[in-house]
mmCIF file of C-alpha atoms and ligand atoms in Angstrom:
data_model
loop_
_atom_site.group_PDB
_atom_site.id
_atom_site.type_symbol
_atom_site.label_atom_id
_atom_site.label_comp_id
_atom_site.label_asym_id
_atom_site.label_seq_id
_atom_site.Cartn_x
_atom_site.Cartn_y
_atom_site.Cartn_z
ATOM 1 C CA UNK A 300 69.893 187.583 151.705
ATOM 2 C CA UNK A 301 73.357 186.806 153.526
ATOM 3 C CA UNK A 302 74.964 189.416 155.766
ATOM 4 C CA UNK A 303 78.387 189.195 157.212
ATOM 5 C CA UNK A 304 80.446 191.210 159.565
ATOM 6 C CA UNK A 305 83.992 192.376 159.637
ATOM 7 C CA UNK A 306 84.764 193.534 163.390
ATOM 8 C CA UNK A 307 87.765 195.494 164.252
ATOM 9 C CA UNK A 308 89.174 198.572 166.163
ATOM 10 C CA UNK A 309 90.210 200.160 162.892
ATOM 11 C CA UNK A 310 92.687 202.525 164.389
ATOM 12 C CA UNK A 311 93.023 203.626 161.530
ATOM 13 C CA UNK A 312 91.758 201.097 158.871
ATOM 14 C CA UNK A 313 95.089 199.969 156.881
ATOM 15 C CA UNK A 314 95.297 198.564 153.573
ATOM 16 C CA UNK A 315 95.183 195.070 155.175
ATOM 17 C CA UNK A 316 91.794 195.675 156.477
ATOM 18 C CA UNK A 317 90.538 196.779 153.400
ATOM 19 C CA UNK A 318 91.856 193.777 151.614
ATOM 20 C CA UNK A 319 89.955 191.546 153.866
ATOM 21 C CA UNK A 320 86.998 193.937 153.489
ATOM 22 C CA UNK A 321 86.734 193.921 149.812
ATOM 23 C CA UNK A 322 87.321 190.011 149.609
ATOM 24 C CA UNK A 323 84.578 189.317 152.096
ATOM 25 C CA UNK A 324 82.337 191.596 150.614
ATOM 26 C CA UNK A 325 82.339 189.216 147.306
ATOM 27 C CA UNK A 326 81.042 186.429 149.608
ATOM 28 C CA UNK A 327 78.008 188.190 150.875
ATOM 29 C CA UNK A 328 74.899 190.383 149.820
ATOM 30 C CA UNK A 329 75.528 192.611 152.510
ATOM 31 C CA UNK A 330 78.662 193.246 154.550
ATOM 32 C CA UNK A 331 78.775 195.191 157.866
ATOM 33 C CA UNK A 332 82.230 196.637 158.981
ATOM 34 C CA UNK A 333 81.558 196.836 162.684
ATOM 35 C CA UNK A 334 83.715 199.357 164.701
ATOM 36 C CA UNK A 335 84.442 198.428 168.200
ATOM 37 C CA UNK A 336 84.605 201.537 170.258
ATOM 38 C CA UNK A 337 87.807 199.906 172.249
ATOM 39 C CA UNK A 338 88.622 202.879 174.508
ATOM 40 C CA UNK A 339 91.174 200.737 176.526
ATOM 41 C CA UNK A 340 92.914 199.085 173.358
ATOM 42 C CA UNK A 341 96.514 200.136 173.123
ATOM 43 C CA UNK A 342 96.290 202.873 175.853
ATOM 44 C CA UNK A 343 93.142 204.299 174.147
ATOM 45 C CA UNK A 344 92.528 204.878 170.269
ATOM 46 C CA UNK A 345 94.493 207.534 168.382
ATOM 47 C CA UNK A 346 91.317 208.586 166.256
ATOM 48 C CA UNK A 347 87.525 208.669 167.684
ATOM 49 C CA UNK A 348 85.037 206.318 166.634
ATOM 50 C CA UNK A 349 83.243 208.758 164.355
ATOM 51 C CA UNK A 350 86.852 209.411 162.564
ATOM 52 C CA UNK A 351 87.256 205.477 162.220
ATOM 53 C CA UNK A 352 84.036 205.061 160.920
ATOM 54 C CA UNK A 353 84.554 208.110 158.380
ATOM 55 C CA UNK A 354 87.772 206.678 157.226
ATOM 56 C CA UNK A 355 86.248 203.164 156.391
ATOM 57 C CA UNK A 356 83.279 204.719 154.782
ATOM 58 C CA UNK A 357 85.362 206.863 152.399
ATOM 59 C CA UNK A 358 87.329 203.921 151.369
ATOM 60 C CA UNK A 359 84.645 201.593 150.846
ATOM 61 C CA UNK A 360 82.556 204.267 148.652
ATOM 62 C CA UNK A 361 82.771 202.122 145.861
ATOM 63 C CA UNK A 362 80.953 199.189 147.461
ATOM 64 C CA UNK A 363 77.504 199.835 147.958
ATOM 65 C CA UNK A 364 76.553 196.667 149.746
ATOM 66 C CA UNK A 365 79.307 197.601 152.467
ATOM 67 C CA UNK A 366 78.148 199.876 155.474
ATOM 68 C CA UNK A 367 79.935 200.887 158.527
ATOM 69 C CA UNK A 368 78.372 200.748 162.113
ATOM 70 C CA UNK A 369 79.897 201.487 165.459
ATOM 71 C CA UNK A 370 79.489 199.124 168.313
ATOM 72 C CA UNK A 371 80.128 199.132 171.934
ATOM 73 C CA UNK A 372 78.501 195.730 173.069
ATOM 74 C CA UNK A 373 79.233 192.028 172.968
ATOM 75 C CA UNK A 374 80.168 191.212 169.143
ATOM 76 C CA UNK A 375 77.948 188.354 169.055
ATOM 77 C CA UNK A 376 74.917 190.618 170.451
ATOM 78 C CA UNK A 377 75.735 193.049 167.782
ATOM 79 C CA UNK A 378 76.106 190.534 164.880
ATOM 80 C CA UNK A 379 72.537 189.254 166.048
ATOM 81 C CA UNK A 380 71.257 192.637 165.962
ATOM 82 C CA UNK A 381 72.183 193.280 162.715
ATOM 83 C CA UNK A 382 71.216 190.263 161.344
ATOM 84 C CA UNK A 383 74.842 188.850 160.496
ATOM 85 C CA UNK A 384 75.081 185.222 159.924
ATOM 86 C CA UNK A 385 79.204 185.136 159.884
ATOM 87 C CA UNK A 386 81.916 187.210 161.314
ATOM 88 C CA UNK A 387 85.019 187.598 158.925
ATOM 89 C CA UNK A 388 88.180 188.009 160.375
ATOM 90 C CA UNK A 389 91.756 188.211 158.585
ATOM 91 C CA UNK A 390 94.466 186.352 159.669
ATOM 92 C CA UNK A 391 97.937 187.406 159.612
ATOM 93 C CA UNK A 392 101.039 185.473 160.641
ATOM 94 C CA UNK A 393 100.960 182.798 163.358
ATOM 95 C CA UNK A 394 100.739 185.296 165.926
ATOM 96 C CA UNK A 395 97.218 186.114 165.065
ATOM 97 C CA UNK A 396 96.021 182.522 165.162
ATOM 98 C CA UNK A 397 96.193 181.812 169.017
ATOM 99 C CA UNK A 398 94.076 184.891 169.879
ATOM 100 C CA UNK A 399 91.628 184.411 167.043
ATOM 101 C CA UNK A 400 91.310 181.042 167.525
ATOM 102 C CA UNK A 401 90.288 181.648 171.473
ATOM 103 C CA UNK A 402 87.980 184.375 170.420
ATOM 104 C CA UNK A 403 86.145 181.971 167.787
ATOM 105 C CA UNK A 404 85.796 179.464 170.554
ATOM 106 C CA UNK A 405 84.457 181.696 173.147
ATOM 107 C CA UNK A 406 82.169 183.275 170.407
ATOM 108 C CA UNK A 407 80.773 179.780 169.260
ATOM 109 C CA UNK A 408 79.937 179.066 173.075
ATOM 110 C CA UNK A 409 77.750 182.162 173.138
ATOM 111 C CA UNK A 410 76.169 181.711 169.746
ATOM 112 C CA UNK A 411 76.306 178.662 167.559
ATOM 113 C CA UNK A 412 74.308 180.318 164.841
ATOM 114 C CA UNK A 413 76.944 182.844 164.049
ATOM 115 C CA UNK A 414 79.783 181.047 162.222
ATOM 116 C CA UNK A 415 83.359 182.804 162.201
ATOM 117 C CA UNK A 416 85.335 182.590 159.083
ATOM 118 C CA UNK A 417 88.898 183.425 158.370
ATOM 119 C CA UNK A 418 90.413 185.106 155.022
ATOM 120 C CA UNK A 419 94.209 184.563 154.677
ATOM 121 C CA UNK A 420 96.436 188.164 154.801
ATOM 122 C CA UNK A 421 98.139 188.430 151.439
ATOM 123 C CA UNK A 422 101.991 188.402 151.725
ATOM 124 C CA UNK A 423 102.506 192.156 151.146
ATOM 125 C CA UNK A 424 100.149 192.964 154.136
ATOM 126 C CA UNK A 425 101.057 189.963 156.190
ATOM 127 C CA UNK A 426 102.978 192.240 158.981
ATOM 128 C CA UNK A 427 100.812 195.173 158.809
ATOM 129 C CA UNK A 428 99.052 196.188 161.631
ATOM 130 C CA UNK A 429 97.600 199.794 162.548
ATOM 131 C CA UNK A 430 100.232 199.856 165.637
ATOM 132 C CA UNK A 431 103.006 199.470 163.240
ATOM 133 C CA UNK A 432 101.726 202.135 160.951
ATOM 134 C CA UNK A 433 101.106 204.576 163.838
ATOM 135 C CA UNK A 434 104.637 203.899 165.044
ATOM 136 C CA UNK A 435 106.021 204.478 161.788
ATOM 137 C CA UNK A 436 104.090 207.655 161.200
ATOM 138 C CA UNK A 437 104.981 208.816 164.665
ATOM 139 C CA UNK A 438 108.753 208.824 163.578
ATOM 140 C CA UNK A 439 108.092 210.447 160.320
ATOM 141 C CA UNK A 440 108.557 207.466 158.518
ATOM 142 C CA UNK A 441 106.993 206.455 154.952
ATOM 143 C CA UNK A 442 103.389 204.718 155.169
ATOM 144 C CA UNK A 443 102.402 205.436 151.432
ATOM 145 C CA UNK A 444 100.841 202.146 150.449
ATOM 146 C CA UNK A 445 99.823 200.792 153.833
ATOM 147 C CA UNK A 446 96.741 203.096 154.398
ATOM 148 C CA UNK A 447 94.474 204.927 151.980
ATOM 149 C CA UNK A 448 95.651 208.314 151.090
ATOM 150 C CA UNK A 449 92.915 210.082 153.551
ATOM 151 C CA UNK A 450 93.947 208.237 156.208
ATOM 152 C CA UNK A 451 97.804 208.853 155.443
ATOM 153 C CA UNK A 452 96.743 212.382 155.602
ATOM 154 C CA UNK A 453 94.771 212.201 158.973
ATOM 155 C CA UNK A 454 97.802 210.574 160.468
ATOM 156 C CA UNK A 455 100.400 213.101 159.236
ATOM 157 C CA UNK A 456 98.160 215.816 160.957
ATOM 158 C CA UNK A 457 97.696 214.309 163.922
ATOM 159 C CA UNK A 458 100.985 213.169 164.482
ATOM 160 C CA UNK A 459 102.695 216.376 163.275
ATOM 161 C CA UNK A 460 102.042 217.936 166.815
ATOM 162 C CA UNK A 461 103.535 215.058 168.782
ATOM 163 C CA UNK A 462 106.980 215.117 166.671
ATOM 164 C CA UNK A 463 106.896 218.835 166.906
ATOM 165 C CA UNK A 464 106.719 218.706 170.643
ATOM 166 C CA UNK A 465 109.561 215.987 170.858
ATOM 167 C CA UNK A 466 112.650 217.335 172.136
HETATM 168 P P1 ADP B 184 94.681 195.543 164.641
HETATM 169 O O1 ADP B 184 95.099 193.638 164.907
HETATM 170 O O2 ADP B 184 95.827 196.053 163.345
HETATM 171 O O3 ADP B 184 94.455 196.359 165.606
HETATM 172 P P2 ADP B 184 91.970 195.012 164.105
HETATM 173 O O4 ADP B 184 91.625 195.015 165.786
HETATM 174 O O5 ADP B 184 91.197 196.477 163.876
HETATM 175 O O6 ADP B 184 93.358 195.473 164.012
HETATM 176 O O7 ADP B 184 91.791 193.782 163.327
HETATM 177 C C1 ADP B 184 90.550 193.710 162.667
HETATM 178 C C2 ADP B 184 90.769 192.486 161.990
HETATM 179 O O8 ADP B 184 91.317 192.707 160.779
HETATM 180 C C3 ADP B 184 91.373 191.412 162.647
HETATM 181 O O9 ADP B 184 90.890 189.950 162.147
HETATM 182 C C4 ADP B 184 92.529 191.343 162.017
HETATM 183 O O10 ADP B 184 93.126 190.225 162.232
HETATM 184 C C5 ADP B 184 92.404 191.842 161.048
HETATM 185 N N1 ADP B 184 93.660 192.386 160.090
HETATM 186 C C6 ADP B 184 94.244 193.358 160.901
HETATM 187 N N2 ADP B 184 95.302 193.666 160.042
HETATM 188 C C7 ADP B 184 95.484 192.696 158.972
HETATM 189 C C8 ADP B 184 96.152 192.637 157.588
HETATM 190 N N3 ADP B 184 97.273 193.432 157.275
HETATM 191 N N4 ADP B 184 96.059 191.831 156.898
HETATM 192 C C9 ADP B 184 94.830 190.957 156.978
HETATM 193 N N5 ADP B 184 94.179 191.259 158.124
HETATM 194 C C10 ADP B 184 94.335 192.023 158.921
#
């Protein structure tokens, strides 16, 4: 039984994340999507941990061997706790490389039992990030295709108030 783990903040999950999750899911018997609480990232997440998990659960309904778990501990501890033997991360443009390489090295120091693996982003999603989607949505721009439909609707709803409040 091979269990992998895809960690991230997923605020909110994008089509780029889902592409990595779906491709990683073909490599493992079980895949755990680990959603970090990340209270401090980018001034605090837009969506609560429960909302972020629910978005991914809905988007991965068709993948019965994919589960979603929140966590607020050291990633390697959480991976060991759920019995994952590999951490799978998506790599976008070169800008991701430096940060991911550093994290992979540090995590390897913590545990040599858990391997970090990378899946290359497809060109279509190479420059897609949750923060870019939020920025576009905040200004009323088109985000169709960048996030699943239910996330699209949740973003519209969440950000409508802030747009109305603008002078
Ligand atoms: P972000 O960097 O968008 O805030 P996360 O911290 O949630 O996202 O990222 C979780 C993982 O998903 C990271 O390994 C990140 O590199 C990867 N990822 C994010 N966006 C994409 C994308 N568009 N294509 C491939 N991988 C991605």
